[in-house]
Amino acid sequence: MIRARAAASTHVGRIREGNEDAYLCIDGLYFVADGMGGHSAGEVASEIAVTTLSQLLSTVAANNLSADDLASAVRHANTAILTEALRDRAKAGMGTTLTGLAVADAQHSRALVANVGDSRTYLWRHGELRQVTKDHSHVQSLVDRGAITRAEARVHHQRNIVLRAMGIDPDLEVDVFEVDIEDGDRFVVCSDGLVDEADDDAIEVAIRTSPSPQDLADNLVSLANHLGGRDNVTVVVVDFADAPTDVTAPIVRPADGDVTVPIHVTRRPSRLIDLAAYGSWLVSAAIVVTVIVSALTQ
Ligand code: CA
């Protein structure tokens, strides 16, 4: 039987003051949400998105989850965000992207990938990287029309215009893709803070050189920060393999105390950073990035 090993990493980046990304990395549910909206409302929207998915799907995941189940859960989360924005006008206009995968059956033979917005779910299989999701963004529509290339889209001045997000429209359209899982599959779920800094080639090098899910998640976050860190960056990695272990890396939410969420819905602290820990993180990040950059330039 195929088993999953997963890990996540998130960072505020080098410019932003707060981290509006959120993620879900529990057994069978692996999602990233990238919040938007002023006055901290973006981080509320992304938290609601992943928390609602956890509440609705953690009991049915790995138990014959259907595409309709997943789309319905995302729409429920959309309604929860809209309801909170109506209840508290300070949060009006908050929204979030959401993407990631849910394991659809107990045998880990099928994954359902959902997407709303411009966060991405990638699949690394047989040495090739492919983007499972399609961005709901202005620049993607330009790529589709042949007006710009994929490489030009990454640096386009309008690359942050999102055409679909949660928290905007009560009638939300959700993309769901079904993937038959194979031994050796590696999924990478990320916010645009990664892909706006690192192109697919750089992501591929990190995938090839990072043995464990935690290594890869940490390395990709370090890479995004090394290349600019202009946005929050969040990465969830899921490896599927015929293996005796079934370990989801433990993830503990920092005790910042201002948001009520389940323990598994977490965001790394953006303000109260332990300087010693941060220093050692910087050193290890520099080593990793040096390896990746040198591999890229060979
Ligand atoms: Ca972002």
PDB file of C-alpha atoms and ligand atoms in Angstrom:
ATOM      1  CA  MET A   1       0.000   0.000   0.000  1.00  0.00           C
ATOM      2  CA  ILE A   2       1.165   3.487  -0.780  1.00  0.00           C
ATOM      3  CA  ARG A   3       1.795   5.694   2.224  1.00  0.00           C
ATOM      4  CA  ALA A   4       2.104   9.446   2.558  1.00  0.00           C
ATOM      5  CA  ARG A   5       4.790  11.463   4.263  1.00  0.00           C
ATOM      6  CA  ALA A   6       4.227  15.184   4.442  1.00  0.00           C
ATOM      7  CA  ALA A   7       5.729  18.348   5.845  1.00  0.00           C
ATOM      8  CA  ALA A   8       5.233  22.085   5.590  1.00  0.00           C
ATOM      9  CA  SER A   9       7.178  25.298   5.916  1.00  0.00           C
ATOM     10  CA  THR A  10       6.101  28.926   5.890  1.00  0.00           C
ATOM     11  CA  HIS A  11       7.827  32.262   6.273  1.00  0.00           C
ATOM     12  CA  VAL A  12       6.773  35.899   6.303  1.00  0.00           C
ATOM     13  CA  GLY A  13       9.448  36.736   3.708  1.00  0.00           C
ATOM     14  CA  ARG A  14      11.912  39.605   3.768  1.00  0.00           C
ATOM     15  CA  ILE A  15       9.597  42.561   3.207  1.00  0.00           C
ATOM     16  CA  ARG A  16       6.085  41.908   4.509  1.00  0.00           C
ATOM     17  CA  GLU A  17       5.282  42.512   8.173  1.00  0.00           C
ATOM     18  CA  GLY A  18       2.684  39.798   8.567  1.00  0.00           C
ATOM     19  CA  ASN A  19       2.152  36.344   7.147  1.00  0.00           C
ATOM     20  CA  GLU A  20      -1.251  36.030   5.474  1.00  0.00           C
ATOM     21  CA  ASP A  21      -0.604  32.493   4.242  1.00  0.00           C
ATOM     22  CA  ALA A  22      -2.010  29.506   6.097  1.00  0.00           C
ATOM     23  CA  TYR A  23      -1.752  25.799   5.539  1.00  0.00           C
ATOM     24  CA  LEU A  24      -3.229  22.459   6.449  1.00  0.00           C
ATOM     25  CA  CYS A  25      -0.928  19.457   6.733  1.00  0.00           C
ATOM     26  CA  ILE A  26      -2.669  16.605   8.471  1.00  0.00           C
ATOM     27  CA  ASP A  27      -3.159  13.003   7.450  1.00  0.00           C
ATOM     28  CA  GLY A  28      -4.797  13.017   4.029  1.00  0.00           C
ATOM     29  CA  LEU A  29      -5.294  16.795   3.737  1.00  0.00           C
ATOM     30  CA  TYR A  30      -2.570  19.030   2.340  1.00  0.00           C
ATOM     31  CA  PHE A  31      -3.555  22.607   1.464  1.00  0.00           C
ATOM     32  CA  VAL A  32      -2.162  26.129   1.193  1.00  0.00           C
ATOM     33  CA  ALA A  33      -4.239  29.315   1.392  1.00  0.00           C
ATOM     34  CA  ASP A  34      -2.870  32.759   0.513  1.00  0.00           C
ATOM     35  CA  GLY A  35      -4.943  35.474   2.147  1.00  0.00           C
ATOM     36  CA  MET A  36      -5.531  38.963   0.843  1.00  0.00           C
ATOM     37  CA  GLY A  37      -7.152  42.018   2.377  1.00  0.00           C
ATOM     38  CA  GLY A  38      -6.060  44.889   4.579  1.00  0.00           C
ATOM     39  CA  HIS A  39      -5.893  45.197   8.369  1.00  0.00           C
ATOM     40  CA  SER A  40      -4.902  41.569   8.910  1.00  0.00           C
ATOM     41  CA  ALA A  41      -8.143  40.373   7.315  1.00  0.00           C
ATOM     42  CA  GLY A  42      -6.218  38.348   4.735  1.00  0.00           C
ATOM     43  CA  GLU A  43      -4.808  36.078   7.380  1.00  0.00           C
ATOM     44  CA  VAL A  44      -8.299  35.629   8.810  1.00  0.00           C
ATOM     45  CA  ALA A  45      -9.621  34.519   5.412  1.00  0.00           C
ATOM     46  CA  SER A  46      -6.809  32.023   4.852  1.00  0.00           C
ATOM     47  CA  GLU A  47      -7.229  30.625   8.378  1.00  0.00           C
ATOM     48  CA  ILE A  48     -10.968  30.186   7.864  1.00  0.00           C
ATOM     49  CA  ALA A  49     -10.331  28.398   4.574  1.00  0.00           C
ATOM     50  CA  VAL A  50      -7.983  25.761   5.977  1.00  0.00           C
ATOM     51  CA  THR A  51      -9.821  25.423   9.294  1.00  0.00           C
ATOM     52  CA  THR A  52     -13.140  24.810   7.551  1.00  0.00           C
ATOM     53  CA  LEU A  53     -11.599  22.190   5.268  1.00  0.00           C
ATOM     54  CA  SER A  54     -10.105  20.449   8.281  1.00  0.00           C
ATOM     55  CA  GLN A  55     -13.404  20.444  10.133  1.00  0.00           C
ATOM     56  CA  LEU A  56     -15.410  19.174   7.173  1.00  0.00           C
ATOM     57  CA  LEU A  57     -12.995  16.697   5.629  1.00  0.00           C
ATOM     58  CA  SER A  58     -10.800  15.227   8.359  1.00  0.00           C
ATOM     59  CA  THR A  59     -13.446  12.618   9.134  1.00  0.00           C
ATOM     60  CA  VAL A  60     -14.216  11.689   5.522  1.00  0.00           C
ATOM     61  CA  ALA A  61     -10.729  11.931   4.016  1.00  0.00           C
ATOM     62  CA  ALA A  62      -9.307   8.541   3.085  1.00  0.00           C
ATOM     63  CA  ASN A  63     -12.852   7.260   3.113  1.00  0.00           C
ATOM     64  CA  ASN A  64     -13.992   7.515  -0.491  1.00  0.00           C
ATOM     65  CA  LEU A  65     -13.950  11.264  -0.788  1.00  0.00           C
ATOM     66  CA  SER A  66     -15.556  12.431  -4.025  1.00  0.00           C
ATOM     67  CA  ALA A  67     -14.771  15.453  -6.167  1.00  0.00           C
ATOM     68  CA  ASP A  68     -18.177  16.841  -5.222  1.00  0.00           C
ATOM     69  CA  ASP A  69     -17.359  16.393  -1.510  1.00  0.00           C
ATOM     70  CA  LEU A  70     -14.174  18.383  -1.913  1.00  0.00           C
ATOM     71  CA  ALA A  71     -15.749  21.142  -4.015  1.00  0.00           C
ATOM     72  CA  SER A  72     -18.614  21.348  -1.541  1.00  0.00           C
ATOM     73  CA  ALA A  73     -16.215  21.733   1.397  1.00  0.00           C
ATOM     74  CA  VAL A  74     -14.383  24.536  -0.396  1.00  0.00           C
ATOM     75  CA  ARG A  75     -17.689  26.263  -1.089  1.00  0.00           C
ATOM     76  CA  HIS A  76     -18.627  25.923   2.593  1.00  0.00           C
ATOM     77  CA  ALA A  77     -15.333  27.595   3.482  1.00  0.00           C
ATOM     78  CA  ASN A  78     -16.137  30.339   0.983  1.00  0.00           C
ATOM     79  CA  THR A  79     -19.484  30.905   2.704  1.00  0.00           C
ATOM     80  CA  ALA A  80     -17.763  30.982   6.102  1.00  0.00           C
ATOM     81  CA  ILE A  81     -15.396  33.712   4.888  1.00  0.00           C
ATOM     82  CA  LEU A  82     -18.247  35.765   3.423  1.00  0.00           C
ATOM     83  CA  THR A  83     -20.255  35.343   6.630  1.00  0.00           C
ATOM     84  CA  GLU A  84     -17.375  36.538   8.782  1.00  0.00           C
ATOM     85  CA  ALA A  85     -16.856  39.547   6.502  1.00  0.00           C
ATOM     86  CA  LEU A  86     -20.529  40.448   6.892  1.00  0.00           C
ATOM     87  CA  ARG A  87     -20.387  39.999  10.664  1.00  0.00           C
ATOM     88  CA  ASP A  88     -17.317  42.203  11.057  1.00  0.00           C
ATOM     89  CA  ARG A  89     -17.181  45.024   8.524  1.00  0.00           C
ATOM     90  CA  ALA A  90     -13.477  45.570   9.296  1.00  0.00           C
ATOM     91  CA  LYS A  91     -12.928  42.351   7.400  1.00  0.00           C
ATOM     92  CA  ALA A  92     -15.030  43.309   4.388  1.00  0.00           C
ATOM     93  CA  GLY A  93     -13.275  42.404   1.161  1.00  0.00           C
ATOM     94  CA  MET A  94     -11.000  39.801   2.677  1.00  0.00           C
ATOM     95  CA  GLY A  95     -10.304  36.825   0.466  1.00  0.00           C
ATOM     96  CA  THR A  96      -7.938  33.979  -0.081  1.00  0.00           C
ATOM     97  CA  THR A  97      -6.676  31.531  -2.629  1.00  0.00           C
ATOM     98  CA  LEU A  98      -6.764  27.834  -1.838  1.00  0.00           C
ATOM     99  CA  THR A  99      -5.093  24.844  -3.401  1.00  0.00           C
ATOM    100  CA  GLY A 100      -3.868  21.439  -2.397  1.00  0.00           C
ATOM    101  CA  LEU A 101      -4.819  17.814  -2.344  1.00  0.00           C
ATOM    102  CA  ALA A 102      -6.968  15.434  -0.391  1.00  0.00           C
ATOM    103  CA  VAL A 103      -6.306  11.702  -0.385  1.00  0.00           C
ATOM    104  CA  ALA A 104      -9.565  10.222  -1.637  1.00  0.00           C
ATOM    105  CA  ASP A 105      -9.403   6.641  -0.417  1.00  0.00           C
ATOM    106  CA  ALA A 106      -7.888   4.451   2.259  1.00  0.00           C
ATOM    107  CA  GLN A 107      -5.508   2.786  -0.206  1.00  0.00           C
ATOM    108  CA  HIS A 108      -3.944   6.159  -1.089  1.00  0.00           C
ATOM    109  CA  SER A 109      -4.576   5.339  -4.737  1.00  0.00           C
ATOM    110  CA  ARG A 110      -6.369   8.565  -5.662  1.00  0.00           C
ATOM    111  CA  ALA A 111      -5.825  12.217  -4.850  1.00  0.00           C
ATOM    112  CA  LEU A 112      -8.232  15.049  -5.471  1.00  0.00           C
ATOM    113  CA  VAL A 113      -6.561  18.378  -6.178  1.00  0.00           C
ATOM    114  CA  ALA A 114      -8.602  21.536  -5.649  1.00  0.00           C
ATOM    115  CA  ASN A 115      -7.823  25.052  -6.770  1.00  0.00           C
ATOM    116  CA  VAL A 116      -9.186  28.551  -6.458  1.00  0.00           C
ATOM    117  CA  GLY A 117      -6.800  31.396  -7.335  1.00  0.00           C
ATOM    118  CA  ASP A 118      -3.090  31.482  -8.121  1.00  0.00           C
ATOM    119  CA  SER A 119      -1.487  29.263  -5.521  1.00  0.00           C
ATOM    120  CA  ARG A 120      -0.218  26.081  -7.142  1.00  0.00           C
ATOM    121  CA  THR A 121      -0.171  22.323  -6.782  1.00  0.00           C
ATOM    122  CA  TYR A 122       2.686  20.642  -8.632  1.00  0.00           C
ATOM    123  CA  LEU A 123       3.317  16.935  -9.177  1.00  0.00           C
ATOM    124  CA  TRP A 124       6.821  15.524  -9.540  1.00  0.00           C
ATOM    125  CA  ARG A 125       6.591  12.113 -11.236  1.00  0.00           C
ATOM    126  CA  HIS A 126       9.214  10.048 -13.097  1.00  0.00           C
ATOM    127  CA  GLY A 127      11.654  12.968 -13.020  1.00  0.00           C
ATOM    128  CA  GLU A 128       9.249  15.485 -14.504  1.00  0.00           C
ATOM    129  CA  LEU A 129       7.526  18.437 -12.891  1.00  0.00           C
ATOM    130  CA  ARG A 130       4.054  19.388 -13.959  1.00  0.00           C
ATOM    131  CA  GLN A 131       1.635  21.941 -12.607  1.00  0.00           C
ATOM    132  CA  VAL A 132      -1.608  20.146 -11.810  1.00  0.00           C
ATOM    133  CA  THR A 133      -3.576  23.319 -11.198  1.00  0.00           C
ATOM    134  CA  LYS A 134      -4.147  26.200 -13.566  1.00  0.00           C
ATOM    135  CA  ASP A 135      -3.785  29.702 -12.149  1.00  0.00           C
ATOM    136  CA  HIS A 136      -6.893  31.863 -12.070  1.00  0.00           C
ATOM    137  CA  SER A 137      -4.889  34.966 -12.829  1.00  0.00           C
ATOM    138  CA  HIS A 138      -4.726  37.766 -15.360  1.00  0.00           C
ATOM    139  CA  VAL A 139      -1.272  36.735 -16.541  1.00  0.00           C
ATOM    140  CA  GLN A 140      -2.411  33.114 -17.036  1.00  0.00           C
ATOM    141  CA  SER A 141      -5.187  34.419 -19.303  1.00  0.00           C
ATOM    142  CA  LEU A 142      -2.518  36.330 -21.265  1.00  0.00           C
ATOM    143  CA  VAL A 143      -0.454  33.126 -21.533  1.00  0.00           C
ATOM    144  CA  ASP A 144      -3.540  31.240 -22.725  1.00  0.00           C
ATOM    145  CA  ARG A 145      -4.079  33.815 -25.464  1.00  0.00           C
ATOM    146  CA  GLY A 146      -0.447  33.604 -26.512  1.00  0.00           C
ATOM    147  CA  ALA A 147       0.145  37.247 -25.619  1.00  0.00           C
ATOM    148  CA  ILE A 148       3.013  36.473 -23.244  1.00  0.00           C
ATOM    149  CA  THR A 149       5.136  33.466 -22.363  1.00  0.00           C
ATOM    150  CA  ARG A 150       5.059  31.587 -19.087  1.00  0.00           C
ATOM    151  CA  ALA A 151       8.464  33.079 -18.238  1.00  0.00           C
ATOM    152  CA  GLU A 152       7.199  36.599 -18.981  1.00  0.00           C
ATOM    153  CA  ALA A 153       4.178  35.980 -16.759  1.00  0.00           C
ATOM    154  CA  ARG A 154       6.447  35.416 -13.765  1.00  0.00           C
ATOM    155  CA  VAL A 155       7.803  38.955 -13.939  1.00  0.00           C
ATOM    156  CA  HIS A 156       4.770  40.718 -15.421  1.00  0.00           C
ATOM    157  CA  HIS A 157       3.766  43.854 -13.510  1.00  0.00           C
ATOM    158  CA  GLN A 158       0.164  42.618 -13.298  1.00  0.00           C
ATOM    159  CA  ARG A 159       1.061  39.118 -12.095  1.00  0.00           C
ATOM    160  CA  ASN A 160      -0.721  39.678  -8.788  1.00  0.00           C
ATOM    161  CA  ILE A 161      -4.161  40.183 -10.331  1.00  0.00           C
ATOM    162  CA  VAL A 162      -6.224  37.151  -9.325  1.00  0.00           C
ATOM    163  CA  LEU A 163      -9.361  36.371 -11.299  1.00  0.00           C
ATOM    164  CA  ARG A 164     -10.892  33.950  -8.819  1.00  0.00           C
ATOM    165  CA  ALA A 165     -10.660  33.840  -5.031  1.00  0.00           C
ATOM    166  CA  MET A 166     -12.609  32.718  -2.003  1.00  0.00           C
ATOM    167  CA  GLY A 167     -14.541  35.396  -0.110  1.00  0.00           C
ATOM    168  CA  ILE A 168     -15.642  37.357  -3.175  1.00  0.00           C
ATOM    169  CA  ASP A 169     -18.621  35.609  -4.738  1.00  0.00           C
ATOM    170  CA  PRO A 170     -21.189  33.411  -2.937  1.00  0.00           C
ATOM    171  CA  ASP A 171     -21.377  31.231  -6.057  1.00  0.00           C
ATOM    172  CA  LEU A 172     -17.798  29.989  -6.155  1.00  0.00           C
ATOM    173  CA  GLU A 173     -16.492  27.834  -8.966  1.00  0.00           C
ATOM    174  CA  VAL A 174     -13.920  25.297  -7.721  1.00  0.00           C
ATOM    175  CA  ASP A 175     -11.497  23.416  -9.971  1.00  0.00           C
ATOM    176  CA  VAL A 176     -11.038  19.788  -8.915  1.00  0.00           C
ATOM    177  CA  PHE A 177      -8.566  17.450 -10.623  1.00  0.00           C
ATOM    178  CA  GLU A 178      -8.378  13.720  -9.969  1.00  0.00           C
ATOM    179  CA  VAL A 179      -4.933  12.127  -9.916  1.00  0.00           C
ATOM    180  CA  ASP A 180      -4.183   8.396  -9.665  1.00  0.00           C
ATOM    181  CA  ILE A 181      -1.334   8.224  -7.159  1.00  0.00           C
ATOM    182  CA  GLU A 182       1.810   6.283  -8.064  1.00  0.00           C
ATOM    183  CA  ASP A 183       4.696   5.086  -5.951  1.00  0.00           C
ATOM    184  CA  GLY A 184       7.274   7.878  -5.910  1.00  0.00           C
ATOM    185  CA  ASP A 185       4.872  10.745  -6.538  1.00  0.00           C
ATOM    186  CA  ARG A 186       5.859  13.983  -4.854  1.00  0.00           C
ATOM    187  CA  PHE A 187       3.346  16.819  -4.611  1.00  0.00           C
ATOM    188  CA  VAL A 188       4.417  20.399  -3.937  1.00  0.00           C
ATOM    189  CA  VAL A 189       1.698  22.824  -2.851  1.00  0.00           C
ATOM    190  CA  CYS A 190       2.754  26.456  -2.611  1.00  0.00           C
ATOM    191  CA  SER A 191       1.708  30.074  -2.455  1.00  0.00           C
ATOM    192  CA  ASP A 192       2.807  32.530  -5.148  1.00  0.00           C
ATOM    193  CA  GLY A 193       5.552  33.750  -2.817  1.00  0.00           C
ATOM    194  CA  LEU A 194       7.512  30.758  -4.106  1.00  0.00           C
ATOM    195  CA  VAL A 195       6.740  30.802  -7.824  1.00  0.00           C
ATOM    196  CA  ASP A 196       7.114  34.580  -8.204  1.00  0.00           C
ATOM    197  CA  GLU A 197      10.708  34.191  -7.003  1.00  0.00           C
ATOM    198  CA  ALA A 198      11.744  30.741  -8.230  1.00  0.00           C
ATOM    199  CA  ASP A 199      11.042  29.381 -11.705  1.00  0.00           C
ATOM    200  CA  ASP A 200      10.191  25.760 -12.407  1.00  0.00           C
ATOM    201  CA  ASP A 201      13.841  24.895 -13.117  1.00  0.00           C
ATOM    202  CA  ALA A 202      14.909  26.102  -9.677  1.00  0.00           C
ATOM    203  CA  ILE A 203      12.024  24.252  -8.054  1.00  0.00           C
ATOM    204  CA  GLU A 204      13.067  21.089  -9.893  1.00  0.00           C
ATOM    205  CA  VAL A 205      16.633  21.355  -8.627  1.00  0.00           C
ATOM    206  CA  ALA A 206      15.355  21.685  -5.073  1.00  0.00           C
ATOM    207  CA  ILE A 207      13.116  18.639  -5.572  1.00  0.00           C
ATOM    208  CA  ARG A 208      16.032  16.572  -6.863  1.00  0.00           C
ATOM    209  CA  THR A 209      18.345  17.591  -4.021  1.00  0.00           C
ATOM    210  CA  SER A 210      15.940  17.404  -1.065  1.00  0.00           C
ATOM    211  CA  PRO A 211      15.481  13.868   0.287  1.00  0.00           C
ATOM    212  CA  SER A 212      12.658  14.355   2.748  1.00  0.00           C
ATOM    213  CA  PRO A 213       9.437  16.385   2.560  1.00  0.00           C
ATOM    214  CA  GLN A 214      10.664  18.634   5.375  1.00  0.00           C
ATOM    215  CA  ASP A 215      13.992  19.203   3.592  1.00  0.00           C
ATOM    216  CA  LEU A 216      12.176  20.224   0.432  1.00  0.00           C
ATOM    217  CA  ALA A 217       9.634  22.480   2.128  1.00  0.00           C
ATOM    218  CA  ASP A 218      12.379  24.254   4.076  1.00  0.00           C
ATOM    219  CA  ASN A 219      14.672  24.500   1.043  1.00  0.00           C
ATOM    220  CA  LEU A 220      12.004  26.012  -1.186  1.00  0.00           C
ATOM    221  CA  VAL A 221      11.123  28.611   1.444  1.00  0.00           C
ATOM    222  CA  SER A 222      14.834  29.431   1.815  1.00  0.00           C
ATOM    223  CA  LEU A 223      15.163  29.684  -1.960  1.00  0.00           C
ATOM    224  CA  ALA A 224      12.249  32.132  -2.227  1.00  0.00           C
ATOM    225  CA  ASN A 225      13.796  34.307   0.468  1.00  0.00           C
ATOM    226  CA  HIS A 226      17.214  34.125  -1.147  1.00  0.00           C
ATOM    227  CA  LEU A 227      15.791  35.252  -4.492  1.00  0.00           C
ATOM    228  CA  GLY A 228      13.962  38.244  -2.990  1.00  0.00           C
ATOM    229  CA  GLY A 229      11.461  37.174  -0.379  1.00  0.00           C
ATOM    230  CA  ARG A 230       9.041  39.856  -1.527  1.00  0.00           C
ATOM    231  CA  ASP A 231       5.981  37.956  -0.357  1.00  0.00           C
ATOM    232  CA  ASN A 232       4.942  35.447   2.263  1.00  0.00           C
ATOM    233  CA  VAL A 233       5.949  31.980   1.152  1.00  0.00           C
ATOM    234  CA  THR A 234       4.387  28.672   2.134  1.00  0.00           C
ATOM    235  CA  VAL A 235       5.148  25.175   0.890  1.00  0.00           C
ATOM    236  CA  VAL A 236       3.530  21.836   1.727  1.00  0.00           C
ATOM    237  CA  VAL A 237       5.233  18.701   0.369  1.00  0.00           C
ATOM    238  CA  VAL A 238       3.658  15.238   0.212  1.00  0.00           C
ATOM    239  CA  ASP A 239       5.635  12.147  -0.791  1.00  0.00           C
ATOM    240  CA  PHE A 240       3.793   8.939  -1.687  1.00  0.00           C
ATOM    241  CA  ALA A 241       5.767   5.727  -1.535  1.00  0.00           C
ATOM    242  CA  ASP A 242       5.529   2.029  -0.841  1.00  0.00           C
ATOM    243  CA  ALA A 243       7.054   2.350   2.603  1.00  0.00           C
ATOM    244  CA  PRO A 244       6.510   0.847   6.034  1.00  0.00           C
ATOM    245  CA  THR A 245       6.288   4.227   7.707  1.00  0.00           C
ATOM    246  CA  ASP A 246       3.262   6.494   7.724  1.00  0.00           C
ATOM    247  CA  VAL A 247       4.595   9.621   9.259  1.00  0.00           C
ATOM    248  CA  THR A 248       3.176  13.074   8.953  1.00  0.00           C
ATOM    249  CA  ALA A 249       5.737  15.464  10.345  1.00  0.00           C
ATOM    250  CA  PRO A 250       4.459  16.999  13.565  1.00  0.00           C
ATOM    251  CA  ILE A 251       3.667  20.641  13.145  1.00  0.00           C
ATOM    252  CA  VAL A 252       3.034  22.812  16.149  1.00  0.00           C
ATOM    253  CA  ARG A 253       1.432  26.180  15.936  1.00  0.00           C
ATOM    254  CA  PRO A 254       3.420  28.919  17.695  1.00  0.00           C
ATOM    255  CA  ALA A 255       1.733  30.304  20.763  1.00  0.00           C
ATOM    256  CA  ASP A 256       0.904  33.763  19.464  1.00  0.00           C
ATOM    257  CA  GLY A 257      -2.500  33.397  21.059  1.00  0.00           C
ATOM    258  CA  ASP A 258      -4.474  35.778  18.879  1.00  0.00           C
ATOM    259  CA  VAL A 259      -6.231  33.355  16.577  1.00  0.00           C
ATOM    260  CA  THR A 260      -8.233  30.336  17.574  1.00  0.00           C
ATOM    261  CA  VAL A 261      -7.413  27.466  15.266  1.00  0.00           C
ATOM    262  CA  PRO A 262      -6.753  23.762  15.570  1.00  0.00           C
ATOM    263  CA  ILE A 263      -3.180  22.877  16.497  1.00  0.00           C
ATOM    264  CA  HIS A 264      -2.451  21.480  13.045  1.00  0.00           C
ATOM    265  CA  VAL A 265      -3.306  24.700  11.237  1.00  0.00           C
ATOM    266  CA  THR A 266      -0.185  26.647  11.695  1.00  0.00           C
ATOM    267  CA  ARG A 267       1.867  29.610  10.686  1.00  0.00           C
ATOM    268  CA  ARG A 268       5.394  30.271  11.726  1.00  0.00           C
ATOM    269  CA  PRO A 269       5.774  33.311  14.041  1.00  0.00           C
ATOM    270  CA  SER A 270       6.369  36.480  12.085  1.00  0.00           C
ATOM    271  CA  ARG A 271       7.161  38.833  14.945  1.00  0.00           C
ATOM    272  CA  LEU A 272       8.550  37.146  18.051  1.00  0.00           C
ATOM    273  CA  ILE A 273      11.496  35.501  16.372  1.00  0.00           C
ATOM    274  CA  ASP A 274      14.097  33.961  18.599  1.00  0.00           C
ATOM    275  CA  LEU A 275      17.298  35.575  17.355  1.00  0.00           C
ATOM    276  CA  ALA A 276      19.512  32.553  17.966  1.00  0.00           C
ATOM    277  CA  ALA A 277      17.118  30.259  16.157  1.00  0.00           C
ATOM    278  CA  TYR A 278      16.775  32.774  13.356  1.00  0.00           C
ATOM    279  CA  GLY A 279      20.556  33.021  13.062  1.00  0.00           C
ATOM    280  CA  SER A 280      20.987  29.291  12.778  1.00  0.00           C
ATOM    281  CA  TRP A 281      18.136  29.155  10.278  1.00  0.00           C
ATOM    282  CA  LEU A 282      19.861  31.801   8.170  1.00  0.00           C
ATOM    283  CA  VAL A 283      23.124  29.849   8.172  1.00  0.00           C
ATOM    284  CA  SER A 284      21.444  26.591   7.157  1.00  0.00           C
ATOM    285  CA  ALA A 285      19.312  28.413   4.579  1.00  0.00           C
ATOM    286  CA  ALA A 286      22.440  29.988   3.064  1.00  0.00           C
ATOM    287  CA  ILE A 287      24.081  26.579   2.726  1.00  0.00           C
ATOM    288  CA  VAL A 288      21.036  25.077   1.065  1.00  0.00           C
ATOM    289  CA  VAL A 289      20.591  27.985  -1.321  1.00  0.00           C
ATOM    290  CA  THR A 290      24.270  27.883  -2.235  1.00  0.00           C
ATOM    291  CA  VAL A 291      23.916  24.209  -3.151  1.00  0.00           C
ATOM    292  CA  ILE A 292      20.822  24.860  -5.248  1.00  0.00           C
ATOM    293  CA  VAL A 293      22.224  27.922  -7.003  1.00  0.00           C
ATOM    294  CA  SER A 294      25.498  26.172  -7.780  1.00  0.00           C
ATOM    295  CA  ALA A 295      23.569  23.193  -9.153  1.00  0.00           C
ATOM    296  CA  LEU A 296      21.553  25.551 -11.319  1.00  0.00           C
ATOM    297  CA  THR A 297      24.597  27.265 -12.729  1.00  0.00           C
ATOM    298  CA  GLN A 298      26.458  24.075 -13.599  1.00  0.00           C
TER     299      GLN A 298
HETATM  300 CA    CA B   1       0.969  35.780  -1.853  1.00  0.00          CA
END
